[in-house]
Amino acid sequence: MKILVTVKRVPDPYAKVVPNTAGTDIAREGLQWAINPFDEIALEEAIRIKEAGKANEIVAVSIGGDECQEQLRTALAMGADRAVLIQITEWLDPTSIAHVLTRIYQREQPQLILMGKQAIDTDDNQVGQMLAALLDLPQATFASKIHIENGTATVERETDAGIETIRVPLPAIITADLRLNQPRYVALTGIVRARSKPLEVLPLAELGIAPQVRVRLLAVERPPARQAGKRVADVRELVRLLKEEARVI
Amino acid sequence: MKILVIAETNGQQISEKTLPAIAFAQQVAPEEFHILAIGHGLQGVENLAGYGAQSLWLTDDPILARPLAERYAPVVTHAVQQLSADFVVATTSTFSRDVLARVAGLLDAPMLSDIIAFMPQNGRYLVKRPVYSANLIGTFEAEGTPLVLTVRGPAWGKPNPVDSRSPVQTLTLPTGIPTRSEWVRLQGSAGGRPDLTQARVVVSGGRPLKDPETFEKYIGGLADVLGGAVGATRAAVDAGIAPNELQVGQTGKTVAPELYIAVAISGSVQHLAGMKDSKVIVAINIDPEAPIFQVADYGLVADLYEVVPQLIEELKQARGDA
Ligand SMILES: Cc1cc2nc3c(=O)[nH]c(=O)nc-3n(C[C@H](O)[C@H](O)[C@H](O)COP(=O)(O)OP(=O)(O)OC[C@H]3O[C@@H](n4cnc5c(N)ncnc54)[C@H](O)[C@@H]3O)c2cc1C
Ligand SMILES: Nc1ncnc2c1ncn2[C@@H]1O[C@H](COP(=O)(O)O)[C@@H](O)[C@H]1O
């Protein structure tokens, strides 16, 4: 079985992200970048499935600029077998990303596509579901447990109502939630080995697709800041203020 | 402009989480909006009839008894086409994220998630939504219809009731719905307390609450005297102290109650993303430097094990006085 894993380059989840001076995007200088944490979890899951003898190849794919090679190298060091970078020069909206990924699907013919549930930069939470629709594949989003057997994935999903279990035949798209696993640290041997693993760079034009971008980011701003309020001395004062000042109890 | 609101359901029951999406429709397209509810033997449909929708469409079929995106998305797509809707809207939730993004794929339509503002401008739409864990607000421009939207509940509130009743109409199931995905089970904790995203008061606890019993005693106990819901941090959920559906934050639920009490929560950006729009925030934390105090209206530097029992007592008395 071949597994395709998507890898997006995003600012480090613990980095402080601020608007640029024009307020048109985030300030990029000095930012640390990382694999989208949900994609790292998706990749970890793919590696575990392979380690369990249920897959024989993991292909990591990223869509972005040349700098994404850094995240793909990390993916190779973690345990992906091959990586593909689809080079783009202009920002693409989620529908376009999904369209580009359909081409990769056709090229690679994986039995399983593992993706993050959401990219923590624009927090869309769309591409997996869109890709599943475009490819007419079943989807299991927000996975916290995956069990694969006889061409079927049994997936526990984190929903607002609790843990829901669904079963989908492969090929299918599964998107990872935080509790699916704890990604491994990249070992030095992995980094060394990753250097000799193939990383293919494909300009978007070579996929014969010209996506139509219909959503654009115009501006970013800080939300109105919340003022720190007052310190209260004890429980009695707290209850009095909640009653008399805030009037919420 | 014609809006189709997709009701939040679990296949059996309409959820009140639908209401913010209806409030959105009332504001953006008061002249014509419709509501679609999907399921089998759905309870509570009549609760959606009093908000001025042109019609309340119902697609009922045994294969829709559980909310599987693979089955629901084509029903929504069919309705969008039947009604020539310009916007497909639902309140942000795991249900709508799962189903509507698939709808966007089926329609090959642009989509914006979790929006807090919407301004039409000559065939284009300016949309505001939180990005980067709600550290920033992004302004996006979308073009073309149909446009798929999920709306952030707290930003749109509740719809206004109207005097008339929307007629309930049947929308027949389109043919060829794929039934490859199969629903197996749901393990929820539910248990009597108000829905986290709807509650007027939310009491949340963090990692230091040790175990489920301690969490229930202190956090559950405090929530109960206030008639509130219970929330938790991811760290608490990961430690097995609280069930996962209680997680508040970037990757959990977004809440904006009138009163949010954060007990032993450090105040990470990811947690703040889900609660900082609450009206009044109270923080109880042993560490005076904890970042949660920067967003709290009232901060109490104290050991939770000492002050939460006192607080429960005081509140019981205060309630008695009132
Ligand atoms: C991609 C990503 C997504 C995430 N999504 C979420 C999310 O949706 N929601 C979320 O909550 N987190 C999320 N996190 C995790 C987040 O970064 C924090 O790790 C988490 O919120 C910390 O939880 P906590 O406050 O319970 O624990 P801690 O950070 O350990 O804080 C515990 C606090 O309790 C105080 N304390 C200790 N003992 C006592 C006592 N006896 N009495 C009073 N106070 C005491 C301490 O001073 C401390 O401030 C995410 C992280 C990542 C990377
Ligand atoms: N540019 C990209 N390159 C690779 N994968 C992506 C890209 N954008 C989105 N994805 C994948 O789609 C998932 C959902 O992203 P989103 O819908 O943008 O929140 C992410 O976790 C990634 O796995």
XYZ file of C-alpha atoms and ligand atoms in Angstrom:
647
model
C 0.000 0.000 0.000
C 1.188 3.481 -0.816
C 0.372 6.394 1.491
C 0.387 10.013 0.388
C 0.934 12.581 3.141
C 0.507 16.314 2.659
C 2.968 18.628 4.339
C 2.418 22.366 4.637
C 5.061 24.830 5.745
C 3.657 27.138 8.433
C 5.034 29.434 11.130
C 6.142 27.555 14.219
C 3.031 27.090 16.399
C 4.738 28.757 19.354
C 6.111 31.714 17.375
C 4.618 35.142 17.907
C 3.005 36.112 14.621
C 2.390 39.817 13.957
C 1.149 41.859 10.967
C 3.714 43.395 8.595
C 3.979 47.189 8.491
C 1.548 47.516 5.591
C -0.910 45.218 7.374
C -1.287 43.154 4.223
C 0.095 39.890 5.592
C 2.149 38.622 8.499
C 5.695 39.862 9.097
C 7.949 37.058 7.913
C 11.377 38.289 9.003
C 12.911 36.213 11.738
C 9.979 33.790 11.913
C 10.668 30.141 12.634
C 8.914 27.745 10.262
C 7.791 24.199 10.762
C 5.701 21.384 9.336
C 2.068 22.086 10.143
C 1.645 20.188 13.445
C -1.373 18.259 12.161
C 0.599 17.176 9.087
C 3.423 16.004 11.298
C 0.877 13.842 13.120
C -0.463 12.554 9.780
C 3.075 11.652 8.729
C 3.800 9.946 12.041
C 0.665 7.849 11.556
C 1.757 6.894 8.044
C 5.133 5.814 9.380
C 3.486 3.697 12.084
C 1.226 2.054 9.506
C 4.290 1.258 7.434
C 6.185 -0.019 10.473
C 3.250 -2.321 11.184
C 3.829 -3.843 7.761
C 0.637 -2.446 6.269
C 2.257 -0.014 3.833
C 5.410 -0.077 1.788
C 5.830 3.488 0.594
C 5.182 6.948 1.997
C 5.236 9.934 -0.324
C 5.221 13.422 1.192
C 3.923 16.282 -0.920
C 4.032 20.002 -0.342
C 2.748 22.898 -2.401
C 4.637 26.148 -1.994
C 7.889 27.942 -2.659
C 11.395 26.451 -2.687
C 11.691 27.033 1.046
C 9.249 24.132 1.573
C 12.101 21.774 0.713
C 13.193 22.310 4.309
C 9.965 20.788 5.647
C 10.063 18.002 3.072
C 13.618 17.137 4.167
C 12.322 16.918 7.724
C 9.525 14.655 6.503
C 12.101 12.428 4.790
C 14.190 12.403 7.944
C 11.152 11.353 9.955
C 10.512 8.426 7.658
C 8.867 9.389 4.370
C 10.423 7.532 1.426
C 10.047 10.197 -1.230
C 9.027 13.815 -1.415
C 7.453 15.977 -4.070
C 7.393 19.758 -4.038
C 4.877 21.461 -6.292
C 6.415 24.838 -6.866
C 4.045 27.766 -6.933
C 4.799 31.434 -7.213
C 1.424 32.803 -6.170
C -0.656 32.018 -3.107
C -3.414 29.478 -3.734
C -6.752 29.218 -1.936
C -7.884 25.889 -0.427
C -10.033 24.934 -3.440
C -7.014 25.427 -5.709
C -4.735 23.445 -3.395
C -7.288 20.624 -3.512
C -7.324 20.771 -7.326
C -3.535 20.585 -7.474
C -3.587 17.597 -5.130
C -5.974 15.728 -7.451
C -3.144 15.677 -9.997
C -0.733 14.235 -7.471
C -3.312 11.613 -6.589
C -3.649 10.629 -10.232
C 0.125 10.450 -10.618
C 0.800 8.481 -7.444
C -2.370 6.394 -7.101
C -2.056 5.996 -3.296
C -4.497 3.800 -1.374
C -4.527 6.191 1.543
C -4.162 9.965 1.784
C -3.296 11.231 5.236
C -3.541 14.961 5.830
C -3.709 17.357 8.743
C -7.218 18.422 9.655
C -6.233 22.061 9.435
C -3.297 24.261 8.605
C -2.520 26.399 11.626
C -1.746 29.504 9.575
C -5.106 30.314 8.014
C -6.968 27.663 10.045
C -9.256 26.762 7.116
C -9.889 23.080 7.805
C -11.083 22.501 4.237
C -8.564 20.921 1.884
C -8.978 17.273 2.937
C -12.747 17.338 2.566
C -12.530 19.232 -0.736
C -10.025 16.782 -2.133
C -12.219 13.852 -1.058
C -15.140 15.430 -2.920
C -13.119 16.169 -6.056
C -11.789 12.602 -6.148
C -15.123 11.082 -5.096
C -13.426 9.289 -2.197
C -14.794 8.591 1.287
C -13.463 10.858 4.030
C -12.800 10.452 7.733
C -11.918 13.792 9.274
C -10.474 14.655 12.717
C -9.063 11.179 13.321
C -7.864 10.263 16.807
C -7.401 6.562 16.064
C -6.959 4.645 12.805
C -7.114 0.918 12.343
C -6.483 -0.521 8.895
C -7.434 -4.018 7.905
C -8.538 -5.746 4.714
C -8.752 -2.569 2.696
C -10.909 -0.794 5.260
C -10.050 1.947 7.727
C -11.912 2.087 11.019
C -11.481 5.607 12.308
C -12.311 7.223 15.616
C -13.163 10.869 15.035
C -13.111 13.750 17.488
C -16.481 15.438 17.141
C -18.250 18.038 19.251
C -20.515 15.289 20.574
C -17.728 12.872 21.511
C -15.701 10.150 19.831
C -17.459 8.897 16.733
C -16.319 5.747 14.979
C -16.812 5.317 11.244
C -15.595 2.774 8.724
C -14.431 3.701 5.239
C -13.198 1.495 2.394
C -9.833 2.448 0.885
C -8.830 4.427 -1.034
C -9.927 7.183 1.310
C -8.819 10.485 2.802
C -8.203 10.676 6.518
C -7.391 13.923 8.299
C -5.482 13.875 11.572
C -6.480 15.483 14.845
C -4.071 16.210 17.691
C -4.617 13.083 19.719
C -3.917 10.634 16.921
C -0.313 10.188 18.073
C 2.774 11.928 19.397
C 5.193 12.510 16.494
C 8.698 11.175 16.998
C 11.795 13.303 17.233
C 13.933 13.160 14.162
C 17.047 11.085 14.824
C 20.418 12.138 13.466
C 20.631 8.947 11.425
C 17.325 9.913 9.840
C 18.695 13.307 8.863
C 21.732 11.720 7.279
C 19.652 9.124 5.461
C 17.211 11.767 4.269
C 19.935 13.412 2.193
C 19.965 10.482 -0.189
C 16.197 10.165 -0.461
C 14.561 11.571 -3.608
C 13.003 15.040 -3.453
C 11.379 15.933 -6.739
C 10.634 19.558 -7.572
C 7.819 20.118 -10.058
C 6.761 23.554 -11.244
C 2.978 23.838 -11.111
C 2.785 24.383 -14.877
C 4.132 20.877 -15.452
C 1.031 19.408 -13.873
C -1.026 20.946 -16.655
C -3.363 22.732 -14.299
C -4.058 26.432 -13.850
C -6.108 26.795 -10.688
C -8.543 29.629 -10.400
C -7.977 31.521 -7.166
C -11.210 32.995 -5.828
C -10.314 33.744 -2.226
C -7.557 36.225 -1.413
C -6.102 37.528 1.801
C -6.196 41.335 1.750
C -5.193 42.322 5.247
C -4.334 41.112 8.704
C -4.760 43.029 11.914
C -4.540 42.382 15.600
C -7.854 41.749 17.268
C -8.887 44.333 19.838
C -6.728 43.586 22.852
C -8.375 42.551 26.070
C -7.351 44.667 29.004
C -6.022 42.864 32.020
C -8.483 43.548 34.798
C -7.967 43.625 38.502
C -6.556 41.253 41.052
C -8.958 40.296 43.775
C -7.832 39.535 47.298
C -10.068 36.604 48.089
C -13.129 34.607 47.188
C -15.503 36.923 49.005
C -14.345 39.952 46.994
C -14.549 37.941 43.778
C -18.147 36.942 44.399
C -19.088 40.510 45.354
C -17.555 41.934 42.150
C -19.149 39.296 39.935
C -22.468 40.152 41.496
C -22.337 43.920 41.841
C -19.857 45.121 39.223
C -19.937 42.552 36.419
C -23.501 41.442 37.172
C -22.971 37.998 35.740
C -24.114 35.939 38.715
C -28.894 37.227 -2.516
C -30.304 33.930 -1.460
C -28.963 32.023 1.514
C -29.327 28.362 2.318
C -28.713 27.638 5.994
C -27.732 24.059 6.767
C -29.164 23.000 10.111
C -26.765 21.281 12.484
C -28.089 17.802 13.185
C -26.822 14.452 14.401
C -29.253 12.796 12.017
C -31.910 12.475 14.697
C -32.156 15.844 16.368
C -31.813 19.499 15.378
C -29.155 21.270 17.419
C -29.546 24.810 18.699
C -26.070 25.394 17.271
C -27.968 26.158 14.061
C -29.108 29.481 15.503
C -26.053 31.677 14.789
C -26.203 30.660 11.106
C -29.856 31.750 11.028
C -28.886 35.035 12.713
C -26.329 35.499 9.935
C -28.992 34.863 7.285
C -31.387 37.339 8.904
C -28.704 40.019 8.784
C -27.320 39.354 5.315
C -30.384 38.248 3.322
C -33.525 39.104 5.290
C -35.500 39.074 2.022
C -34.879 35.425 1.221
C -33.237 32.642 3.089
C -34.020 28.964 3.416
C -33.105 26.316 5.942
C -32.283 22.705 5.105
C -32.415 19.967 7.729
C -31.079 16.497 6.918
C -31.675 13.290 8.858
C -34.149 10.560 9.584
C -37.157 11.151 11.835
C -35.614 14.476 12.892
C -36.783 15.924 16.201
C -37.017 19.650 16.790
C -37.534 20.830 13.198
C -40.360 23.105 14.361
C -37.853 25.020 16.518
C -36.387 26.461 13.326
C -39.701 27.627 11.861
C -40.073 30.874 13.770
C -37.207 32.922 12.335
C -38.522 34.115 8.996
C -37.060 31.564 6.606
C -38.919 31.435 3.284
C -39.093 27.678 3.683
C -37.797 24.993 5.889
C -36.666 22.084 3.725
C -36.468 18.610 5.069
C -34.666 15.653 3.532
C -35.544 12.522 5.452
C -34.275 9.072 4.627
C -33.007 6.046 6.553
C -29.571 6.399 4.910
C -29.327 9.856 6.526
C -29.901 8.645 10.082
C -26.289 9.476 10.986
C -24.347 12.568 9.940
C -21.911 11.094 7.425
C -20.369 13.791 5.215
C -20.226 11.493 2.228
C -24.028 11.211 2.326
C -24.986 14.672 3.561
C -22.804 16.694 1.207
C -24.596 15.595 -2.010
C -27.964 16.364 -0.387
C -26.773 19.895 0.372
C -25.363 20.281 -3.130
C -28.672 19.170 -4.593
C -30.533 21.751 -2.498
C -28.127 24.534 -3.516
C -28.812 23.733 -7.147
C -32.586 23.369 -6.717
C -32.857 26.696 -4.929
C -30.107 28.505 -6.855
C -28.694 29.589 -3.523
C -25.851 32.100 -3.526
C -24.531 31.241 -0.084
C -24.468 27.979 1.831
C -24.064 28.676 5.524
C -23.747 26.737 8.771
C -22.446 27.500 12.227
C -18.845 26.409 12.751
C -18.668 22.966 14.339
C -17.139 19.583 13.600
C -20.384 18.750 11.753
C -20.239 21.756 9.452
C -16.485 21.580 8.901
C -16.866 17.966 7.823
C -19.930 18.387 5.607
C -19.657 21.897 4.158
C -16.042 21.661 3.030
C -17.058 18.553 1.114
C -19.970 20.529 -0.341
C -17.497 23.196 -1.480
C -15.511 20.454 -3.194
C -18.596 19.017 -4.897
C -19.686 22.463 -6.062
C -16.112 23.488 -6.839
C -16.969 26.606 -4.867
C -14.812 28.912 -2.768
C -15.242 28.580 0.973
C -14.469 30.648 4.048
C -14.490 29.095 7.505
C -15.480 30.521 10.866
C -16.291 34.030 9.698
C -17.000 36.953 12.029
C -17.941 39.665 9.506
C -19.374 39.718 5.996
C -19.623 42.697 3.642
C -20.890 42.355 0.044
C -19.176 44.756 -2.373
C -20.146 44.758 -6.074
C -20.218 41.033 -6.614
C -17.305 40.492 -4.276
C -17.449 39.660 -0.642
C -15.223 40.967 2.082
C -15.008 38.547 4.929
C -13.267 38.744 8.273
C -12.165 35.686 10.165
C -9.643 34.740 12.829
C -6.342 33.335 11.566
C -3.121 32.174 13.245
C -4.937 30.715 16.261
C -7.087 33.830 16.496
C -3.959 35.890 17.204
C -4.844 37.902 14.120
C -7.967 38.775 12.182
C -7.702 38.314 8.440
C -9.720 40.199 5.847
C -10.384 38.047 2.805
C -11.985 38.797 -0.520
C -14.021 36.095 -2.199
C -15.492 36.157 -5.672
C -18.204 34.144 -7.311
C -21.189 32.233 -6.094
C -22.164 29.833 -4.731
C -19.978 30.672 -1.784
C -19.733 28.281 1.159
C -19.429 29.758 4.647
C -19.213 28.605 8.217
C -19.917 31.308 10.764
C -18.334 31.624 14.195
C -21.216 31.180 16.651
C -20.390 33.848 19.238
C -19.935 36.501 16.535
C -23.493 36.165 15.198
C -25.485 35.356 18.318
C -29.135 34.433 18.243
C -31.720 35.174 15.518
C -34.772 37.316 16.175
C -38.050 35.440 16.433
C -40.782 36.499 13.981
C -44.561 36.105 14.109
C -45.000 33.952 11.018
C -44.061 30.293 10.671
C -41.898 29.008 7.821
C -43.631 26.270 5.817
C -41.962 22.872 6.064
C -41.343 21.331 2.656
C -39.878 18.056 1.542
C -36.753 18.002 -0.558
C -36.467 14.573 -2.092
C -33.270 12.628 -1.763
C -31.147 12.942 -4.907
C -30.172 9.664 -6.542
C -26.748 8.110 -6.403
C -25.770 9.035 -2.844
C -22.579 7.092 -2.065
C -22.937 4.833 0.974
C -19.368 3.586 1.247
C -18.776 5.212 4.658
C -20.443 3.442 7.512
C -21.310 4.842 10.927
C -20.313 2.570 13.787
C -20.828 4.308 17.144
C -20.623 7.481 19.194
C -19.122 7.602 22.648
C -20.109 10.863 24.263
C -20.206 11.897 27.867
C -23.139 14.342 27.476
C -24.439 14.099 31.064
C -26.964 16.730 32.010
C -24.954 19.978 31.777
C -25.678 22.695 29.218
C -23.968 22.559 25.812
C -20.512 24.090 26.100
C -20.909 26.341 23.083
C -24.316 27.639 24.184
C -23.865 27.980 27.937
C -24.135 31.329 29.729
C -21.413 30.258 32.166
C -18.411 28.041 31.445
C -15.996 26.757 34.074
C -12.815 25.246 32.640
C -9.998 23.388 34.288
C -6.389 22.721 33.352
C -3.729 20.084 33.730
C -3.264 20.404 37.521
C -6.707 18.899 38.217
C -4.955 15.519 38.526
C -7.639 12.963 37.586
C -11.251 12.711 36.373
C -12.663 12.525 39.917
C -10.817 15.634 41.088
C -11.760 17.459 37.886
C -15.408 16.547 38.326
C -15.416 17.515 41.994
C -13.851 20.956 41.586
C -14.663 22.033 38.023
C -17.958 20.161 37.705
C -18.934 21.237 41.218
C -18.297 24.904 40.494
C -20.085 24.707 37.145
C -23.124 23.153 38.794
C -23.635 25.916 41.374
C -23.558 28.377 38.481
C -25.743 26.273 36.180
C -22.854 26.295 33.751
C -21.037 24.016 31.346
C -17.629 22.453 31.858
C -14.588 23.021 29.631
C -10.968 21.911 29.692
C -7.571 22.620 28.214
C -5.938 20.311 25.779
C -3.367 19.423 28.421
C -6.169 18.283 30.723
C -7.783 16.263 27.943
C -4.478 14.705 26.895
C -3.830 13.674 30.468
C -7.140 11.820 30.493
C -8.587 14.158 33.121
C -11.429 15.429 30.951
C -13.192 14.001 27.880
C -12.027 15.392 24.567
C -15.300 17.066 23.626
C -14.753 19.504 26.491
C -11.618 20.972 24.948
C -11.752 24.716 24.460
C -9.314 26.398 22.105
C -7.893 26.634 18.633
C -8.415 22.961 17.995
C -11.342 22.519 20.326
C -14.497 24.533 20.759
C -14.981 28.269 20.601
C -16.999 29.660 23.459
C -18.024 33.177 24.400
C -20.185 32.903 27.500
C -21.109 35.774 29.777
C -18.832 34.327 32.416
C -15.757 32.158 31.830
C -13.889 30.882 34.853
C -10.428 29.494 34.105
C -9.151 27.326 36.936
C -5.460 26.350 36.872
C -5.076 27.244 33.225
C -1.848 28.902 32.119
C -3.407 30.815 29.214
C -1.620 29.528 26.108
C -2.494 31.271 22.847
C -4.162 28.080 21.678
C -6.472 28.049 24.675
C -7.162 31.794 24.491
C -8.183 31.361 20.845
C -11.281 29.540 22.012
C -12.426 31.745 24.896
C -11.065 35.265 24.772
C -14.308 36.701 23.416
C -16.073 35.759 26.636
C -17.764 38.736 28.268
C -16.258 38.363 31.723
C -13.195 36.215 32.382
C -12.137 35.065 35.830
C -8.766 33.389 36.340
C -7.734 31.370 39.344
C -4.071 30.465 39.224
C -1.347 29.908 41.763
C 1.254 31.649 39.605
C 0.914 35.458 39.590
C 2.818 35.574 36.288
C 0.474 33.183 34.430
C -0.459 34.695 31.029
C -4.142 34.021 31.665
C -4.160 37.046 33.996
C -3.464 39.303 30.998
C -6.935 38.605 29.637
C -8.799 38.121 32.909
C -11.192 40.759 34.224
C -10.818 39.324 37.692
C -7.730 37.444 38.751
C -7.340 35.479 41.942
C -3.813 34.291 42.720
C -4.454 31.224 44.821
C -4.355 27.467 45.098
C -7.428 26.042 43.456
C -7.791 23.351 46.108
C -8.177 26.040 48.703
C -10.366 28.586 46.919
C -12.647 26.554 44.664
C -14.419 24.885 47.634
C -14.757 28.356 49.242
C -16.125 29.730 45.997
C -18.695 26.945 45.757
C -19.782 27.706 49.337
C -19.955 31.478 48.787
C -21.976 31.021 45.629
C -24.403 28.714 47.364
C -24.885 31.339 50.044
C -25.106 34.189 47.549
C -27.764 32.243 45.727
C -29.607 31.730 48.980
C -29.516 35.478 49.711
C -30.820 36.524 46.335
C -1.274 22.964 17.316
C -1.670 23.089 18.765
C -3.023 23.219 19.078
C -3.433 23.338 20.411
N -4.762 23.486 20.683
C -5.154 23.685 21.961
C -6.541 23.909 22.278
O -7.426 23.884 21.413
N -6.872 24.137 23.560
C -5.940 24.154 24.582
O -6.318 24.388 25.736
N -4.638 23.930 24.312
C -4.229 23.691 23.035
N -2.907 23.446 22.791
C -1.977 23.266 23.955
C -1.503 24.571 24.569
O -0.360 25.024 23.874
C -1.129 24.377 26.066
O -0.166 23.353 26.171
C -2.299 24.035 26.975
O -3.374 24.909 26.752
C -1.868 24.128 28.438
O -2.883 23.626 29.284
P -2.970 23.991 30.825
O -3.138 25.459 30.977
O -3.992 23.100 31.406
O -1.583 23.470 31.423
P -0.303 24.246 31.898
O 0.235 25.098 30.820
O 0.545 23.203 32.501
O -0.819 25.235 33.026
C -1.289 24.871 34.280
C -1.488 26.136 35.090
O -2.055 25.808 36.356
C -1.425 26.560 37.371
N -1.545 25.768 38.620
C -0.825 24.686 38.983
N -1.270 24.196 40.166
C -2.276 25.006 40.561
C -3.127 25.029 41.704
N -3.043 24.098 42.670
N -4.051 25.999 41.800
C -4.148 26.959 40.822
N -3.370 26.989 39.719
C -2.445 26.015 39.596
C -0.019 26.767 36.897
O 0.512 27.954 37.481
C -0.204 26.900 35.376
O -0.376 28.255 35.007
C -2.468 23.315 21.461
C -1.108 23.185 21.141
C -0.707 23.070 19.812
C 0.754 22.938 19.501
N 0.204 24.289 0.438
C -0.037 23.067 0.927
N 0.841 22.064 0.719
C 0.617 20.829 1.202
N -0.455 20.499 1.911
C -1.367 21.454 2.147
C -1.212 22.776 1.671
N -2.293 23.495 2.087
C -3.070 22.654 2.791
N -2.522 21.421 2.828
C -3.038 20.238 3.528
O -4.409 20.383 3.829
C -4.635 20.293 5.233
C -5.778 21.196 5.610
O -5.438 22.526 5.322
P -6.454 23.744 5.395
O -7.717 23.276 4.784
O -5.787 24.825 4.612
O -6.605 24.093 6.855
C -3.289 20.644 5.856
O -3.119 20.053 7.126
C -2.320 20.069 4.840
O -2.145 18.695 5.077
